[in-house]
């Protein structure tokens, strides 16, 4: 079953994760280019899959998670898992530890990409900004929930895997195995 392709009204994702993944890619490209320019093809062929695999892990942990809010519902991606939740399936929205969607079925979906405050620590200016952003997003969610045009109580959430990211990880893992078994180096 494929997810609907919603036109996002707003997207929440980690900017720091995207910047970190981009910087990691620049470093990987530099290291591989340096090995190739020095004529060390064996080093480049042996280490490139491992560097790219490490970068893939960093991307999944820091930048893959996101939240897309549309007029019809919400797409929540937590790492490799993707949830399509129509507004009719949402019973409540809770700002506890970030954003949690409580569904009519009793299931709860926590949004990893949603900004959260660190409990028990003194507030800094950055924490205050995060708190303000979280409050604004929660208000926007609640307004969408109240004013959703296509709310029907029979709507159900669908849960799938992010196939493209998983396939990329499997290909990189296979490349790592090949780099270990290859005769070079």
mmCIF file of C-alpha atoms in Angstrom:
data_model
loop_
_atom_site.group_PDB
_atom_site.id
_atom_site.type_symbol
_atom_site.label_atom_id
_atom_site.label_comp_id
_atom_site.label_asym_id
_atom_site.label_seq_id
_atom_site.Cartn_x
_atom_site.Cartn_y
_atom_site.Cartn_z
ATOM 1 C CA UNK A 1 0.000 0.000 0.000
ATOM 2 C CA UNK A 2 1.455 3.347 -0.972
ATOM 3 C CA UNK A 3 1.051 6.530 0.964
ATOM 4 C CA UNK A 4 -0.856 9.440 -0.505
ATOM 5 C CA UNK A 5 1.366 12.130 -1.951
ATOM 6 C CA UNK A 6 0.259 15.123 0.065
ATOM 7 C CA UNK A 7 1.258 18.659 -0.738
ATOM 8 C CA UNK A 8 2.864 19.708 2.533
ATOM 9 C CA UNK A 9 1.611 22.844 4.197
ATOM 10 C CA UNK A 10 4.588 22.780 6.517
ATOM 11 C CA UNK A 11 7.431 20.403 7.224
ATOM 12 C CA UNK A 12 9.322 19.927 10.480
ATOM 13 C CA UNK A 13 12.732 18.285 10.333
ATOM 14 C CA UNK A 14 16.141 18.668 11.902
ATOM 15 C CA UNK A 15 18.119 21.402 10.195
ATOM 16 C CA UNK A 16 21.186 20.453 12.220
ATOM 17 C CA UNK A 17 20.842 16.858 10.998
ATOM 18 C CA UNK A 18 20.722 17.984 7.375
ATOM 19 C CA UNK A 19 23.734 20.266 7.842
ATOM 20 C CA UNK A 20 25.650 17.508 9.649
ATOM 21 C CA UNK A 21 24.849 14.984 6.912
ATOM 22 C CA UNK A 22 25.908 17.496 4.254
ATOM 23 C CA UNK A 23 29.191 18.194 6.033
ATOM 24 C CA UNK A 24 29.743 14.460 6.430
ATOM 25 C CA UNK A 25 29.233 14.013 2.688
ATOM 26 C CA UNK A 26 31.775 16.739 1.955
ATOM 27 C CA UNK A 27 34.306 14.998 4.226
ATOM 28 C CA UNK A 28 33.663 11.599 2.585
ATOM 29 C CA UNK A 29 34.055 13.107 -0.888
ATOM 30 C CA UNK A 30 37.291 14.802 0.168
ATOM 31 C CA UNK A 31 38.766 11.591 1.597
ATOM 32 C CA UNK A 32 37.827 9.514 -1.443
ATOM 33 C CA UNK A 33 39.046 12.177 -3.898
ATOM 34 C CA UNK A 34 42.307 12.475 -1.969
ATOM 35 C CA UNK A 35 42.915 8.718 -2.161
ATOM 36 C CA UNK A 36 42.086 8.640 -5.885
ATOM 37 C CA UNK A 37 44.296 11.658 -6.697
ATOM 38 C CA UNK A 38 47.196 10.042 -4.845
ATOM 39 C CA UNK A 39 46.720 6.950 -6.989
ATOM 40 C CA UNK A 40 45.609 4.764 -4.092
ATOM 41 C CA UNK A 41 42.641 3.133 -5.795
ATOM 42 C CA UNK A 42 42.746 0.162 -3.461
ATOM 43 C CA UNK A 43 42.278 2.410 -0.432
ATOM 44 C CA UNK A 44 39.430 4.258 -2.134
ATOM 45 C CA UNK A 45 37.678 1.030 -3.146
ATOM 46 C CA UNK A 46 38.162 -0.525 0.291
ATOM 47 C CA UNK A 47 37.029 2.439 2.390
ATOM 48 C CA UNK A 48 34.372 4.223 0.311
ATOM 49 C CA UNK A 49 31.532 1.786 1.193
ATOM 50 C CA UNK A 50 32.394 2.039 4.890
ATOM 51 C CA UNK A 51 32.493 5.832 4.817
ATOM 52 C CA UNK A 52 29.205 5.997 2.926
ATOM 53 C CA UNK A 53 27.657 3.437 5.280
ATOM 54 C CA UNK A 54 28.675 5.529 8.281
ATOM 55 C CA UNK A 55 27.203 8.588 6.604
ATOM 56 C CA UNK A 56 23.976 6.650 5.952
ATOM 57 C CA UNK A 57 23.711 5.815 9.671
ATOM 58 C CA UNK A 58 24.265 9.473 10.598
ATOM 59 C CA UNK A 59 21.601 10.538 8.088
ATOM 60 C CA UNK A 60 19.033 8.037 9.392
ATOM 61 C CA UNK A 61 19.641 8.969 13.031
ATOM 62 C CA UNK A 62 19.749 12.749 12.576
ATOM 63 C CA UNK A 63 18.021 13.861 9.377
ATOM 64 C CA UNK A 64 15.640 11.205 8.031
ATOM 65 C CA UNK A 65 12.906 11.861 10.585
ATOM 66 C CA UNK A 66 10.373 14.481 9.554
ATOM 67 C CA UNK A 67 6.826 15.627 9.959
ATOM 68 C CA UNK A 68 4.653 16.761 7.019
ATOM 69 C CA UNK A 69 1.378 18.464 7.865
ATOM 70 C CA UNK A 70 -1.289 18.741 5.176
ATOM 71 C CA UNK A 71 -4.968 19.573 5.004
ATOM 72 C CA UNK A 72 -5.783 15.841 4.899
ATOM 73 C CA UNK A 73 -3.521 14.587 7.666
ATOM 74 C CA UNK A 74 0.034 14.110 8.865
ATOM 75 C CA UNK A 75 2.966 12.063 7.602
ATOM 76 C CA UNK A 76 5.264 11.175 10.494
ATOM 77 C CA UNK A 77 8.585 9.612 9.605
ATOM 78 C CA UNK A 78 10.585 8.279 12.534
ATOM 79 C CA UNK A 79 13.932 6.973 11.307
ATOM 80 C CA UNK A 80 12.965 4.177 8.856
ATOM 81 C CA UNK A 81 9.263 3.957 9.734
ATOM 82 C CA UNK A 82 6.627 6.136 8.054
ATOM 83 C CA UNK A 83 3.102 6.754 9.352
ATOM 84 C CA UNK A 84 0.280 8.368 7.356
ATOM 85 C CA UNK A 85 -2.334 9.640 9.815
ATOM 86 C CA UNK A 86 -5.488 11.267 8.424
ATOM 87 C CA UNK A 87 -7.031 13.879 10.684
ATOM 88 C CA UNK A 88 -10.063 11.657 11.232
ATOM 89 C CA UNK A 89 -7.878 9.058 12.931
ATOM 90 C CA UNK A 90 -6.397 11.535 15.431
ATOM 91 C CA UNK A 91 -8.119 11.646 18.810
ATOM 92 C CA UNK A 92 -5.712 13.948 20.624
ATOM 93 C CA UNK A 93 -2.393 15.732 20.281
ATOM 94 C CA UNK A 94 -0.067 15.800 23.265
ATOM 95 C CA UNK A 95 3.040 17.957 23.643
ATOM 96 C CA UNK A 96 4.471 15.504 26.201
ATOM 97 C CA UNK A 97 8.139 14.833 25.341
ATOM 98 C CA UNK A 98 7.790 16.437 21.929
ATOM 99 C CA UNK A 99 4.648 15.745 19.954
ATOM 100 C CA UNK A 100 2.577 12.600 20.391
ATOM 101 C CA UNK A 101 -0.443 11.793 18.236
ATOM 102 C CA UNK A 102 -3.055 9.718 20.016
ATOM 103 C CA UNK A 103 -5.180 7.821 17.543
ATOM 104 C CA UNK A 104 -8.791 6.692 17.779
ATOM 105 C CA UNK A 105 -7.504 3.104 17.998
ATOM 106 C CA UNK A 106 -5.610 3.926 21.203
ATOM 107 C CA UNK A 107 -2.221 3.810 19.508
ATOM 108 C CA UNK A 108 0.268 6.607 20.151
ATOM 109 C CA UNK A 109 2.763 7.871 17.579
ATOM 110 C CA UNK A 110 5.619 9.999 18.879
ATOM 111 C CA UNK A 111 7.198 12.417 16.415
ATOM 112 C CA UNK A 112 10.980 12.202 16.660
ATOM 113 C CA UNK A 113 11.495 15.278 14.465
ATOM 114 C CA UNK A 114 9.413 17.543 16.691
ATOM 115 C CA UNK A 115 11.367 20.027 18.849
ATOM 116 C CA UNK A 116 11.335 19.298 22.551
ATOM 117 C CA UNK A 117 12.670 20.833 25.722
ATOM 118 C CA UNK A 118 15.161 18.983 27.861
ATOM 119 C CA UNK A 119 13.371 18.343 31.172
ATOM 120 C CA UNK A 120 15.135 19.228 34.404
ATOM 121 C CA UNK A 121 17.721 21.570 32.901
ATOM 122 C CA UNK A 122 17.729 25.358 33.238
ATOM 123 C CA UNK A 123 16.239 27.219 30.293
ATOM 124 C CA UNK A 124 18.648 28.859 27.901
ATOM 125 C CA UNK A 125 17.686 31.209 25.101
ATOM 126 C CA UNK A 126 17.828 28.301 22.630
ATOM 127 C CA UNK A 127 15.534 26.188 24.851
ATOM 128 C CA UNK A 128 13.114 29.104 25.086
ATOM 129 C CA UNK A 129 13.106 29.353 21.274
ATOM 130 C CA UNK A 130 12.519 25.611 20.966
ATOM 131 C CA UNK A 131 9.675 25.843 23.449
ATOM 132 C CA UNK A 132 8.084 28.711 21.533
ATOM 133 C CA UNK A 133 8.415 26.825 18.243
ATOM 134 C CA UNK A 134 6.928 23.704 19.814
ATOM 135 C CA UNK A 135 3.971 25.682 21.187
ATOM 136 C CA UNK A 136 3.336 27.326 17.796
ATOM 137 C CA UNK A 137 3.410 23.960 16.040
ATOM 138 C CA UNK A 138 1.086 22.377 18.594
ATOM 139 C CA UNK A 139 -1.369 25.266 18.158
ATOM 140 C CA UNK A 140 -1.187 24.784 14.376
ATOM 141 C CA UNK A 141 -1.843 21.055 14.830
ATOM 142 C CA UNK A 142 -4.828 21.649 17.050
ATOM 143 C CA UNK A 143 -6.277 24.170 14.589
ATOM 144 C CA UNK A 144 -5.869 21.659 11.747
ATOM 145 C CA UNK A 145 -7.509 18.990 13.842
ATOM 146 C CA UNK A 146 -10.485 21.205 14.644
ATOM 147 C CA UNK A 147 -10.916 22.618 11.132
ATOM 148 C CA UNK A 148 -9.970 19.628 8.978
ATOM 149 C CA UNK A 149 -12.398 19.582 6.026
ATOM 150 C CA UNK A 150 -12.353 15.825 5.415
ATOM 151 C CA UNK A 151 -12.562 14.483 8.940
ATOM 152 C CA UNK A 152 -14.312 11.154 9.030
ATOM 153 C CA UNK A 153 -14.205 8.891 12.045
ATOM 154 C CA UNK A 154 -13.658 5.821 9.837
ATOM 155 C CA UNK A 155 -10.196 6.989 8.745
ATOM 156 C CA UNK A 156 -7.327 4.741 9.710
ATOM 157 C CA UNK A 157 -3.621 5.355 9.914
ATOM 158 C CA UNK A 158 -1.257 3.381 7.676
ATOM 159 C CA UNK A 159 2.252 2.405 8.662
ATOM 160 C CA UNK A 160 4.990 1.555 6.153
ATOM 161 C CA UNK A 161 8.758 1.393 5.942
ATOM 162 C CA UNK A 162 10.875 3.954 4.101
ATOM 163 C CA UNK A 163 11.852 1.554 1.341
ATOM 164 C CA UNK A 164 14.272 3.869 -0.474
ATOM 165 C CA UNK A 165 16.369 4.469 2.645
ATOM 166 C CA UNK A 166 16.305 0.779 3.583
ATOM 167 C CA UNK A 167 17.345 -0.301 0.074
ATOM 168 C CA UNK A 168 20.171 2.239 0.170
ATOM 169 C CA UNK A 169 21.350 0.800 3.497
ATOM 170 C CA UNK A 170 21.210 -2.773 2.180
ATOM 171 C CA UNK A 171 23.188 -1.813 -0.940
ATOM 172 C CA UNK A 172 25.809 -0.068 1.200
ATOM 173 C CA UNK A 173 26.046 -3.109 3.499
ATOM 174 C CA UNK A 174 26.525 -5.359 0.458
ATOM 175 C CA UNK A 175 29.229 -3.018 -0.837
ATOM 176 C CA UNK A 176 30.997 -3.255 2.548
ATOM 177 C CA UNK A 177 30.966 -7.058 2.361
ATOM 178 C CA UNK A 178 32.321 -6.955 -1.196
ATOM 179 C CA UNK A 179 35.066 -4.526 -0.143
ATOM 180 C CA UNK A 180 36.190 -6.998 2.534
ATOM 181 C CA UNK A 181 36.161 -9.963 0.158
ATOM 182 C CA UNK A 182 37.748 -8.177 -2.808
ATOM 183 C CA UNK A 183 41.341 -9.000 -3.743
ATOM 184 C CA UNK A 184 42.579 -5.394 -3.635
ATOM 185 C CA UNK A 185 44.317 -3.908 -0.612
#
